[in-house]
Each structure stands twice: as C-alpha cells, then as structure tokens.
C-alpha cells in the first residue's frame, strides 16, 4: 500500500504540490484574521465567582481601577495648568466615566465633628472643661510668674487618640482635620505635610511635595473597562501616547510625566505580538542551522522547512476556525510547533537518505522508511498527542486551548510526512535537473562519524553512563525540595522599557486609599452596604486586620441620619462651652484647638446630595444611582498571587444584611489563575501518567518495554526538577504547561531508542547510537530550538517557559541516551532477527 502511494505521488508530484501549496496559502490567509486575546481574565472559566463579579462590575461601575497620570514639574501653577489640560482631554474620551484633578476637602473639614461617635465628642467636652478650669486658675499675675521650664514640663493636652482616624474608619478627607492635634507618633503631629510650599489656592489639587522637594501632581479617571482587559488597555495605551506626547515635546526635560498604576503595563500589551514574532524567527533560524548541520544539503533543509511551514499554516487555520484567537499561552505555538513538527520529517528523510547511500532508489527507500518507522513514529506521535490532550482535563483555558492547538499541529505534521513529503521530494528531484535549480536536489551526504580513532566498548560504556545518570539522579534528588513556585506576577511581566519605580502617587493623593486596584463590593440593597460598613469598621478597629488599609462606602461619607442627630446634641454643647471668653487666654496647641473647634462646631446635618460631586462620583454607578457600591483598600502586594489569595479569602466572599455580596479586584484574577493552574497541573500530570501507561501497554504489549520507558521517564524528571532546584529556576503559572509535554517527550525519546534496539540487537549498540541515536538527538535539538526562541523574549513569564523546556528537553536527551540502552540490555531479550544475523556473521 505504501509503495503504491509513493508511486502515485511520483506520477502526480506537481499536481499534489500545487494543490497543497494552494491550500496552505488559503490557510495562511485565513489565519491572518487571528487576534491575540491577552486578557488574563479570559484564561479563567466563565462560571467562576471572580468572572461573574467582573462582569457585574463592568455593567454597574465600569472599572474599579483608576487610570492615573502622574506629573512632576517644579512650578505649582504650571502643574495645575497641565492637570486641567489633561482632565479636559480625558473627559472627551467616550469611555471615561469621570476625570478629576482636584479634591476640595472643605466640606468634610466643615462637617468633621459629625463623623465622631458620641464617646469621642464627650471626651472633647471633658477636655474643654478641664482647659476652662486651668485657665480659670490663672490670673494675669500667675501667668507672668510661671517660668519657661515649668511650662515646658507640663504635658500637652491630648484632645484625640493618636490612632483616632484609623480606629474610627474616618474618611481620609475628614481625618486631616484631626491629625495636626494628635500626639506625636505614627500618625501624630510630626507627620510630614505633603502640601508644604503649595499655595493655598492650589491645596485642593491632587498634588503634593515629597520630602526631597519633588512636586508631583495627578489626573485620575475612571474608565469603562478594567485593566485586566488587555485588548482595551492596548487602546488606552495608544491614546496615552497621543495624549502625553505633545506635552513631553512642549516642556522637554522640565516635565516628567507618565501613566502609573494598573494601566501602566504598556510594554506587556505592546510586545506580545512582537515577542511572538521574535521567538518564531529565532526558533526557525536555530532549526535551520541544526538541520543544515545534520543534512549538509540545502535541498534537505528546504524540504524539511517547507513541511514545517505547511503544518503550521494548517494548524493556525484550524485555530482560527475553532477559537478565532490566540491567548497568552498559545501566542507562541508556532515557534513550538516548528520545533516539534519537523521531528517526523527529520526521522523519515534521515532514515531514507541512509538507505539511498546503501544503493536503494528514492521510491524504494521511502517505502521502506515509512514502513519500518511507522511503529516508532506512531508511538512518538501518540505519546506526544496524549500528553497534550490530557490538558483537556484542565479547567484553565490557557492549558486547554494549548493542548488542542499543539496536538492538532502534531497530527498534521505526521500526516504531512506520509501524504505530502514523497511528492515534494520527487518534485524537487525533478526541478533539480533544470539548469539553475540543482540546489533543490536532495543528496545523501556522508554520515556523521565518530571523530576519534578510539572505538569504545559499547556495553561497558553504556553501563558506565547509566550508573553515572542514576548517581546524578540520587544527588539531584536532594535539591528538589529547594524548587520554589513564583507567585509574583510583577516578576512574570514584560521588562522592556522599564524605568525606575515611577513617580510617587501617594504623596499627591495624601490619602490612605493609595491603591488604584481596590476591591469593588456590589450589593443589591443599600441596607446591605450599610451593614457591610459596620463589619468593615469592626475588622479595622477591633480586629486590627493587618490586610485592611481602609474602605469606602456611602456611610463612610454620610453617617446615618439618626447618628448625626444624636451627635449634633453633643456638638451644640461643645459650641456653647467654647463660646466662653475665658478660652481667649489659651495658648499654643490649646489655642489652635479652640479656634478649630469653634469653626467645626458651626456645622449641621447633611445628606448624600450635599457631599462634593467628586466624592460622590467614587460611589456612583453608571445609571447615576449610589449607595450600593463600596471599595476596600488592602495592605498587601496586589501583584503577588499568594498575598492576593489571602486577601481574597478575607474580602472576596463577603455577606452582609442577609445578602451575598459580589466582590471583584484585578488581583483576584491573579489569585484564581494560580489556584486553577496548580490544581490542574497536578491533576493533568496524574492523568498523563495513567494515559501513557495505558497507551504504552496497548502499543508495546510487553511489560518490559513499559517498565524501561517508565524508569527512564522517572529518572529524567528527577534530573529536571533537581537541576531547577539547584539553579534556582522557579516553577510558575506560565511554565507549568511544559510539564505534560516533557512527560510525553520522555516516553517518546525512550521508545525510539527501545524500538531501535529491537531492530538491531545488543551487538549493534554503536549502530543504534549512530543511526536512531543521532536522529533522536537532532529531533530533540530542533524541539529545543522551538522553545529556545522564548529565551530571548522580554516577557519574563514566556521566557520561563523557554528556560524550563530547554533545560528539560536537554536533560531528557542526556538521560535517555545514557540510560535507555542499558535498560534494554538488562530487560529485553535479543531480537530474533538480530540474533540470526549475528550468528550468520559469526559463522561466516
């Protein structure tokens, strides 16, 4: 059947080539419509709690992440003009919910006492009465007789507790009315004033000065989509360049301006396509060099290269038809397939060339090759595809789609070898006879020979290398516990164009709510959000939760009506007390406090409609309503999935007022990805081992072959994990995808060597290494080259895939070449054909 197919391919070679090239061109054109969906949230199952909350947040709020532009220039007036200019431009964006460059806190300072509970207001009344007694005891003569030392020794009056603003969960805008009167300490009077040196007319602006004197201002906007939507962020990035470019040109070196916060991830968004192209070009270049070094003939290189290109184009067309996009994990599938897919072509062409050197014609050589290697190629493809298809058991979309696309590419590559390679070879041979096209002819170069005059004793050498590999595995096993997991996504992002830490946003905010990636909490009933306020206040003040920095609800800005009325009774009492003229004698901090209280006591109850629009905008939904949204600001590293997971346990599953509240933060996406990836990797790896054992048992039907493959795979994996622990290379959410590929490849390499041994026998170990061994080495190097392109990308997560795969493939190549022949000698009997040939040779 094979010979008939090859004869038919020889007769209709140009027709088959034309049809396949035309179909490949159509596939390539169709694949140009593929887009890269780099959204991290797109990798999570659609039914997860985080994704449901994200969809609700997009519908009701837009985005909880704030788009922040930081500006640094030394002139405050100039900075204010730039802020206004940027804010006006942002308001013209169709997806901007609101934009702001200033926060006038005078309303909250005026109503500050209404935020204090009864016990604090009573304490103020007691302090006022104590001060009145002290002042009443002092006549003019008494004051003159007091010396400076005794006055200095007298302790200062503590009007408020040092931790009052945080203990009470006061809104930051009101808390500053009290901080200057607190005793010295972590929030005391020695706190640095970021507004120093800024004119009074500009103090309400989002600007502040660092301790080193650098003036920093902000313009913040709420956008309609979150920063986890990378396609959207890419649009925002383009707008940012257009928005900030003219300012940079106009002000030159005097101005330092840039995007800060979650929308700062410009390099990661911009570079995915370029990194994918770079990795593909490097992988293709390395593969061409490896193939050229092995075949040493341009025609052979061109044939293998063309087969790989066709397989990649067909695979991309299938991807377009099934998914319509590439995700963050499959964006580099072409470079990987280019290395994995050409293995079959290398095996077939290399084996056929050896037969041609022995005197066979191309048709007979191809028929024998495809026949004799069918079992080996089937085992190799089956184990690789099985490893990839076990990813279908994963809930993680990145793994799932990668498994489908890569396994499809392997099947297409193997099918192309049987269906197309003969026709292309005959077509190139025919064209090679045309003047000027002789370079297309495929010539059988001299085989690669052992470079030294010494001829090893192969059984002894095999035994020595096997023992060395086993001893190395024992040593490296002690380094496996040192293998760590990378949880911090900031170390797995694109590093291109990174500068320093950026401008200090917190100094311009002057607020505890410094995080631009808060948890947005959504309720259906405003009463539930009011109940959540009490829960959060207790966690902040009583439980002292170290993960909770602050929170914001409508009740944060607007205390309940009943509470305001009760507090007004005490505030009116305070106003009556401090109206006495005796307090005109107060001096120092007491005098300042009396003056401040006289202003603060002139307050009245207020309603949500009374608070400034910029403050209400923080809690306003897209339909204009408010009171059912809240924000929680954490004290944790939001890019670290481990920290984010702990914070998510505390504040991602809240209930209040009998209602289960929806909670979303971009950091929860990191947490969910790590959780799913780790659980899926373990489950898929176990499935992979089971599938491989079943598959090998069905194919080999010999327990000795199965045991040899599994031992070789186990030793290879110990080497890989031990080398990673020794070198400090971490496992992470990106490179975990390589584990199943390596498991399949370990069996793949071992099976080629074992099946080669069954054809040759124990007396032809040198020929095993020189034939199948060389082909295994070359195919492994081409697969390694497919991953090696990732090493040169600027995305650290993608580069970690390349590091893990390159180390793993080379370790498996070394352990397989050293250990598998020895296992074959120990476990497998002498093949009958090989034994008969050896006996005939001995008799002759």
PDB file of N, CA and C in Angstrom, residues 417-484:
ATOM      1  N   UNK A 417       3.901  14.135   6.557  1.00  0.00           N
ATOM      2  CA  UNK A 417       5.050  13.299   6.212  1.00  0.00           C
ATOM      3  C   UNK A 417       4.624  12.149   5.311  1.00  0.00           C
ATOM      4  N   UNK A 418       3.517  11.516   5.606  1.00  0.00           N
ATOM      5  CA  UNK A 418       3.067  10.368   4.816  1.00  0.00           C
ATOM      6  C   UNK A 418       2.382  10.799   3.514  1.00  0.00           C
ATOM      7  N   UNK A 419       1.609  11.900   3.581  1.00  0.00           N
ATOM      8  CA  UNK A 419       0.803  12.264   2.417  1.00  0.00           C
ATOM      9  C   UNK A 419       1.529  13.182   1.441  1.00  0.00           C
ATOM     10  N   UNK A 420       2.401  14.066   1.933  1.00  0.00           N
ATOM     11  CA  UNK A 420       2.969  15.101   1.078  1.00  0.00           C
ATOM     12  C   UNK A 420       4.468  14.974   0.848  1.00  0.00           C
ATOM     13  N   UNK A 421       5.194  14.503   1.853  1.00  0.00           N
ATOM     14  CA  UNK A 421       6.652  14.513   1.717  1.00  0.00           C
ATOM     15  C   UNK A 421       7.153  13.764   0.478  1.00  0.00           C
ATOM     16  N   UNK A 422       6.636  12.574   0.141  1.00  0.00           N
ATOM     17  CA  UNK A 422       7.119  11.907  -1.075  1.00  0.00           C
ATOM     18  C   UNK A 422       6.932  12.757  -2.337  1.00  0.00           C
ATOM     19  N   UNK A 423       5.770  13.368  -2.498  1.00  0.00           N
ATOM     20  CA  UNK A 423       5.514  14.176  -3.692  1.00  0.00           C
ATOM     21  C   UNK A 423       6.460  15.359  -3.756  1.00  0.00           C
ATOM     22  N   UNK A 424       6.694  16.044  -2.638  1.00  0.00           N
ATOM     23  CA  UNK A 424       7.612  17.174  -2.628  1.00  0.00           C
ATOM     24  C   UNK A 424       9.034  16.725  -2.950  1.00  0.00           C
ATOM     25  N   UNK A 425       9.424  15.579  -2.403  1.00  0.00           N
ATOM     26  CA  UNK A 425      10.781  15.093  -2.673  1.00  0.00           C
ATOM     27  C   UNK A 425      10.967  14.809  -4.158  1.00  0.00           C
ATOM     28  N   UNK A 426      10.002  14.128  -4.794  1.00  0.00           N
ATOM     29  CA  UNK A 426      10.108  13.814  -6.211  1.00  0.00           C
ATOM     30  C   UNK A 426      10.063  15.095  -7.062  1.00  0.00           C
ATOM     31  N   UNK A 427       9.233  16.063  -6.641  1.00  0.00           N
ATOM     32  CA  UNK A 427       9.158  17.327  -7.384  1.00  0.00           C
ATOM     33  C   UNK A 427      10.487  18.072  -7.317  1.00  0.00           C
ATOM     34  N   UNK A 428      11.110  18.099  -6.149  1.00  0.00           N
ATOM     35  CA  UNK A 428      12.394  18.769  -6.012  1.00  0.00           C
ATOM     36  C   UNK A 428      13.476  18.042  -6.807  1.00  0.00           C
ATOM     37  N   UNK A 429      13.435  16.712  -6.842  1.00  0.00           N
ATOM     38  CA  UNK A 429      14.399  15.965  -7.636  1.00  0.00           C
ATOM     39  C   UNK A 429      14.237  16.290  -9.122  1.00  0.00           C
ATOM     40  N   UNK A 430      12.997  16.432  -9.571  1.00  0.00           N
ATOM     41  CA  UNK A 430      12.754  16.755 -10.980  1.00  0.00           C
ATOM     42  C   UNK A 430      13.236  18.164 -11.301  1.00  0.00           C
ATOM     43  N   UNK A 431      12.907  19.118 -10.432  1.00  0.00           N
ATOM     44  CA  UNK A 431      13.334  20.501 -10.663  1.00  0.00           C
ATOM     45  C   UNK A 431      14.843  20.638 -10.553  1.00  0.00           C
ATOM     46  N   UNK A 432      15.455  19.748  -9.762  1.00  0.00           N
ATOM     47  CA  UNK A 432      16.904  19.825  -9.607  1.00  0.00           C
ATOM     48  C   UNK A 432      17.661  19.548 -10.883  1.00  0.00           C
ATOM     49  N   UNK A 433      17.022  18.882 -11.822  1.00  0.00           N
ATOM     50  CA  UNK A 433      17.676  18.611 -13.110  1.00  0.00           C
ATOM     51  C   UNK A 433      17.607  19.798 -14.059  1.00  0.00           C
ATOM     52  N   UNK A 434      16.802  20.788 -13.718  1.00  0.00           N
ATOM     53  CA  UNK A 434      16.692  22.002 -14.540  1.00  0.00           C
ATOM     54  C   UNK A 434      17.882  22.893 -14.237  1.00  0.00           C
ATOM     55  N   UNK A 435      18.542  23.458 -15.267  1.00  0.00           N
ATOM     56  CA  UNK A 435      19.688  24.338 -15.018  1.00  0.00           C
ATOM     57  C   UNK A 435      19.323  25.497 -14.091  1.00  0.00           C
ATOM     58  N   UNK A 436      20.158  25.721 -13.102  1.00  0.00           N
ATOM     59  CA  UNK A 436      19.929  26.783 -12.127  1.00  0.00           C
ATOM     60  C   UNK A 436      19.187  26.336 -10.888  1.00  0.00           C
ATOM     61  N   UNK A 437      18.636  25.126 -10.906  1.00  0.00           N
ATOM     62  CA  UNK A 437      17.890  24.615  -9.757  1.00  0.00           C
ATOM     63  C   UNK A 437      18.517  23.354  -9.167  1.00  0.00           C
ATOM     64  N   UNK A 438      19.763  23.171  -9.437  1.00  0.00           N
ATOM     65  CA  UNK A 438      20.438  21.973  -8.932  1.00  0.00           C
ATOM     66  C   UNK A 438      20.474  21.947  -7.414  1.00  0.00           C
ATOM     67  N   UNK A 439      20.383  23.122  -6.787  1.00  0.00           N
ATOM     68  CA  UNK A 439      20.426  23.198  -5.321  1.00  0.00           C
ATOM     69  C   UNK A 439      19.209  22.534  -4.665  1.00  0.00           C
ATOM     70  N   UNK A 440      18.156  22.278  -5.453  1.00  0.00           N
ATOM     71  CA  UNK A 440      16.969  21.635  -4.898  1.00  0.00           C
ATOM     72  C   UNK A 440      17.134  20.126  -4.740  1.00  0.00           C
ATOM     73  N   UNK A 441      18.119  19.546  -5.404  1.00  0.00           N
ATOM     74  CA  UNK A 441      18.287  18.096  -5.340  1.00  0.00           C
ATOM     75  C   UNK A 441      18.733  17.686  -3.937  1.00  0.00           C
ATOM     76  N   UNK A 442      18.173  16.590  -3.478  1.00  0.00           N
ATOM     77  CA  UNK A 442      18.475  16.084  -2.138  1.00  0.00           C
ATOM     78  C   UNK A 442      19.549  15.024  -2.256  1.00  0.00           C
ATOM     79  N   UNK A 443      20.705  15.339  -1.725  1.00  0.00           N
ATOM     80  CA  UNK A 443      21.839  14.436  -1.837  1.00  0.00           C
ATOM     81  C   UNK A 443      22.096  13.771  -0.493  1.00  0.00           C
ATOM     82  N   UNK A 444      22.603  12.563  -0.578  1.00  0.00           N
ATOM     83  CA  UNK A 444      22.951  11.815   0.631  1.00  0.00           C
ATOM     84  C   UNK A 444      24.377  12.151   1.029  1.00  0.00           C
ATOM     85  N   UNK A 445      24.528  13.034   2.011  1.00  0.00           N
ATOM     86  CA  UNK A 445      25.864  13.416   2.471  1.00  0.00           C
ATOM     87  C   UNK A 445      26.477  12.269   3.258  1.00  0.00           C
ATOM     88  N   UNK A 446      27.783  12.347   3.436  1.00  0.00           N
ATOM     89  CA  UNK A 446      28.461  11.315   4.216  1.00  0.00           C
ATOM     90  C   UNK A 446      27.936  11.324   5.638  1.00  0.00           C
ATOM     91  N   UNK A 447      27.771  10.161   6.230  1.00  0.00           N
ATOM     92  CA  UNK A 447      27.229  10.117   7.603  1.00  0.00           C
ATOM     93  C   UNK A 447      28.208  10.732   8.604  1.00  0.00           C
ATOM     94  N   UNK A 448      27.636  11.219   9.702  1.00  0.00           N
ATOM     95  CA  UNK A 448      28.455  11.757  10.779  1.00  0.00           C
ATOM     96  C   UNK A 448      29.132  10.599  11.489  1.00  0.00           C
ATOM     97  N   UNK A 449      30.451  10.644  11.528  1.00  0.00           N
ATOM     98  CA  UNK A 449      31.195   9.524  12.079  1.00  0.00           C
ATOM     99  C   UNK A 449      31.797   9.902  13.424  1.00  0.00           C
ATOM    100  N   UNK A 450      32.160   8.878  14.166  1.00  0.00           N
ATOM    101  CA  UNK A 450      32.835   9.067  15.445  1.00  0.00           C
ATOM    102  C   UNK A 450      34.151   9.788  15.199  1.00  0.00           C
ATOM    103  N   UNK A 451      34.371  10.953  15.832  1.00  0.00           N
ATOM    104  CA  UNK A 451      35.503  11.799  15.444  1.00  0.00           C
ATOM    105  C   UNK A 451      36.860  11.307  15.942  1.00  0.00           C
ATOM    106  N   UNK A 452      36.906  10.279  16.763  1.00  0.00           N
ATOM    107  CA  UNK A 452      38.183   9.824  17.306  1.00  0.00           C
ATOM    108  C   UNK A 452      38.520   8.427  16.783  1.00  0.00           C
ATOM    109  N   UNK A 453      39.773   8.126  16.846  1.00  0.00           N
ATOM    110  CA  UNK A 453      40.204   6.797  16.402  1.00  0.00           C
ATOM    111  C   UNK A 453      39.795   5.722  17.396  1.00  0.00           C
ATOM    112  N   UNK A 454      39.575   6.131  18.666  1.00  0.00           N
ATOM    113  CA  UNK A 454      39.195   5.146  19.678  1.00  0.00           C
ATOM    114  C   UNK A 454      37.796   4.631  19.429  1.00  0.00           C
ATOM    115  N   UNK A 455      37.618   3.346  19.450  1.00  0.00           N
ATOM    116  CA  UNK A 455      36.314   2.719  19.307  1.00  0.00           C
ATOM    117  C   UNK A 455      35.903   2.158  20.658  1.00  0.00           C
ATOM    118  N   UNK A 456      34.856   2.693  21.249  1.00  0.00           N
ATOM    119  CA  UNK A 456      34.520   2.300  22.621  1.00  0.00           C
ATOM    120  C   UNK A 456      33.991   0.881  22.697  1.00  0.00           C
ATOM    121  N   UNK A 457      34.133   0.301  23.896  1.00  0.00           N
ATOM    122  CA  UNK A 457      33.467  -0.955  24.214  1.00  0.00           C
ATOM    123  C   UNK A 457      32.047  -0.570  24.630  1.00  0.00           C
ATOM    124  N   UNK A 458      31.114  -0.686  23.699  1.00  0.00           N
ATOM    125  CA  UNK A 458      29.783  -0.126  23.907  1.00  0.00           C
ATOM    126  C   UNK A 458      29.069  -0.681  25.139  1.00  0.00           C
ATOM    127  N   UNK A 459      29.087  -1.987  25.396  1.00  0.00           N
ATOM    128  CA  UNK A 459      28.406  -2.455  26.619  1.00  0.00           C
ATOM    129  C   UNK A 459      28.966  -1.837  27.897  1.00  0.00           C
ATOM    130  N   UNK A 460      30.289  -1.717  27.994  1.00  0.00           N
ATOM    131  CA  UNK A 460      30.886  -1.108  29.180  1.00  0.00           C
ATOM    132  C   UNK A 460      30.548   0.381  29.261  1.00  0.00           C
ATOM    133  N   UNK A 461      30.618   1.047  28.088  1.00  0.00           N
ATOM    134  CA  UNK A 461      30.303   2.477  28.067  1.00  0.00           C
ATOM    135  C   UNK A 461      28.851   2.729  28.471  1.00  0.00           C
ATOM    136  N   UNK A 462      27.957   1.892  27.951  1.00  0.00           N
ATOM    137  CA  UNK A 462      26.534   2.025  28.289  1.00  0.00           C
ATOM    138  C   UNK A 462      26.318   1.829  29.781  1.00  0.00           C
ATOM    139  N   UNK A 463      26.986   0.826  30.347  1.00  0.00           N
ATOM    140  CA  UNK A 463      26.841   0.567  31.779  1.00  0.00           C
ATOM    141  C   UNK A 463      27.385   1.735  32.601  1.00  0.00           C
ATOM    142  N   UNK A 464      28.537   2.257  32.205  1.00  0.00           N
ATOM    143  CA  UNK A 464      29.135   3.372  32.946  1.00  0.00           C
ATOM    144  C   UNK A 464      28.286   4.633  32.902  1.00  0.00           C
ATOM    145  N   UNK A 465      27.779   4.975  31.711  1.00  0.00           N
ATOM    146  CA  UNK A 465      26.947   6.184  31.605  1.00  0.00           C
ATOM    147  C   UNK A 465      25.628   6.019  32.345  1.00  0.00           C
ATOM    148  N   UNK A 466      25.064   4.790  32.332  1.00  0.00           N
ATOM    149  CA  UNK A 466      23.805   4.556  33.044  1.00  0.00           C
ATOM    150  C   UNK A 466      23.989   4.716  34.543  1.00  0.00           C
ATOM    151  N   UNK A 467      25.084   4.163  35.074  1.00  0.00           N
ATOM    152  CA  UNK A 467      25.346   4.301  36.508  1.00  0.00           C
ATOM    153  C   UNK A 467      25.595   5.761  36.868  1.00  0.00           C
ATOM    154  N   UNK A 468      26.264   6.498  35.987  1.00  0.00           N
ATOM    155  CA  UNK A 468      26.516   7.923  36.233  1.00  0.00           C
ATOM    156  C   UNK A 468      25.196   8.696  36.293  1.00  0.00           C
ATOM    157  N   UNK A 469      24.293   8.388  35.363  1.00  0.00           N
ATOM    158  CA  UNK A 469      22.989   9.072  35.345  1.00  0.00           C
ATOM    159  C   UNK A 469      22.203   8.756  36.605  1.00  0.00           C
ATOM    160  N   UNK A 470      22.214   7.503  37.037  1.00  0.00           N
ATOM    161  CA  UNK A 470      21.488   7.122  38.255  1.00  0.00           C
ATOM    162  C   UNK A 470      22.093   7.782  39.486  1.00  0.00           C
ATOM    163  N   UNK A 471      23.416   7.831  39.552  1.00  0.00           N
ATOM    164  CA  UNK A 471      24.067   8.501  40.679  1.00  0.00           C
ATOM    165  C   UNK A 471      23.734   9.998  40.677  1.00  0.00           C
ATOM    166  N   UNK A 472      23.726  10.601  39.484  1.00  0.00           N
ATOM    167  CA  UNK A 472      23.351  12.007  39.389  1.00  0.00           C
ATOM    168  C   UNK A 472      21.936  12.256  39.847  1.00  0.00           C
ATOM    169  N   UNK A 473      21.027  11.320  39.529  1.00  0.00           N
ATOM    170  CA  UNK A 473      19.643  11.455  39.966  1.00  0.00           C
ATOM    171  C   UNK A 473      19.540  11.407  41.486  1.00  0.00           C
ATOM    172  N   UNK A 474      20.338  10.539  42.134  1.00  0.00           N
ATOM    173  CA  UNK A 474      20.325  10.466  43.592  1.00  0.00           C
ATOM    174  C   UNK A 474      20.793  11.778  44.210  1.00  0.00           C
ATOM    175  N   UNK A 475      21.842  12.361  43.642  1.00  0.00           N
ATOM    176  CA  UNK A 475      22.370  13.626  44.174  1.00  0.00           C
ATOM    177  C   UNK A 475      21.374  14.756  43.943  1.00  0.00           C
ATOM    178  N   UNK A 476      20.852  14.850  42.711  1.00  0.00           N
ATOM    179  CA  UNK A 476      19.930  15.937  42.384  1.00  0.00           C
ATOM    180  C   UNK A 476      18.610  15.818  43.127  1.00  0.00           C
ATOM    181  N   UNK A 477      18.269  14.604  43.569  1.00  0.00           N
ATOM    182  CA  UNK A 477      17.046  14.438  44.335  1.00  0.00           C
ATOM    183  C   UNK A 477      17.022  15.265  45.604  1.00  0.00           C
ATOM    184  N   UNK A 478      18.208  15.533  46.175  1.00  0.00           N
ATOM    185  CA  UNK A 478      18.272  16.336  47.396  1.00  0.00           C
ATOM    186  C   UNK A 478      17.994  17.815  47.129  1.00  0.00           C
ATOM    187  N   UNK A 479      18.059  18.246  45.867  1.00  0.00           N
ATOM    188  CA  UNK A 479      17.808  19.650  45.532  1.00  0.00           C
ATOM    189  C   UNK A 479      16.356  19.909  45.131  1.00  0.00           C
ATOM    190  N   UNK A 480      15.583  18.837  44.977  1.00  0.00           N
ATOM    191  CA  UNK A 480      14.186  19.025  44.591  1.00  0.00           C
ATOM    192  C   UNK A 480      13.397  19.831  45.626  1.00  0.00           C
ATOM    193  N   UNK A 481      13.608  19.612  46.957  1.00  0.00           N
ATOM    194  CA  UNK A 481      12.869  20.444  47.932  1.00  0.00           C
ATOM    195  C   UNK A 481      13.159  21.933  47.821  1.00  0.00           C
ATOM    196  N   UNK A 482      14.268  22.295  47.173  1.00  0.00           N
ATOM    197  CA  UNK A 482      14.587  23.717  47.011  1.00  0.00           C
ATOM    198  C   UNK A 482      13.807  24.358  45.870  1.00  0.00           C
ATOM    199  N   UNK A 483      13.097  23.542  45.111  1.00  0.00           N
ATOM    200  CA  UNK A 483      12.322  24.063  43.988  1.00  0.00           C
ATOM    201  C   UNK A 483      11.178  24.931  44.515  1.00  0.00           C
ATOM    202  N   UNK A 484      11.114  26.163  44.037  1.00  0.00           N
ATOM    203  CA  UNK A 484      10.126  27.124  44.542  1.00  0.00           C
ATOM    204  C   UNK A 484       9.129  27.482  43.445  1.00  0.00           C
TER     205      UNK A 484
END
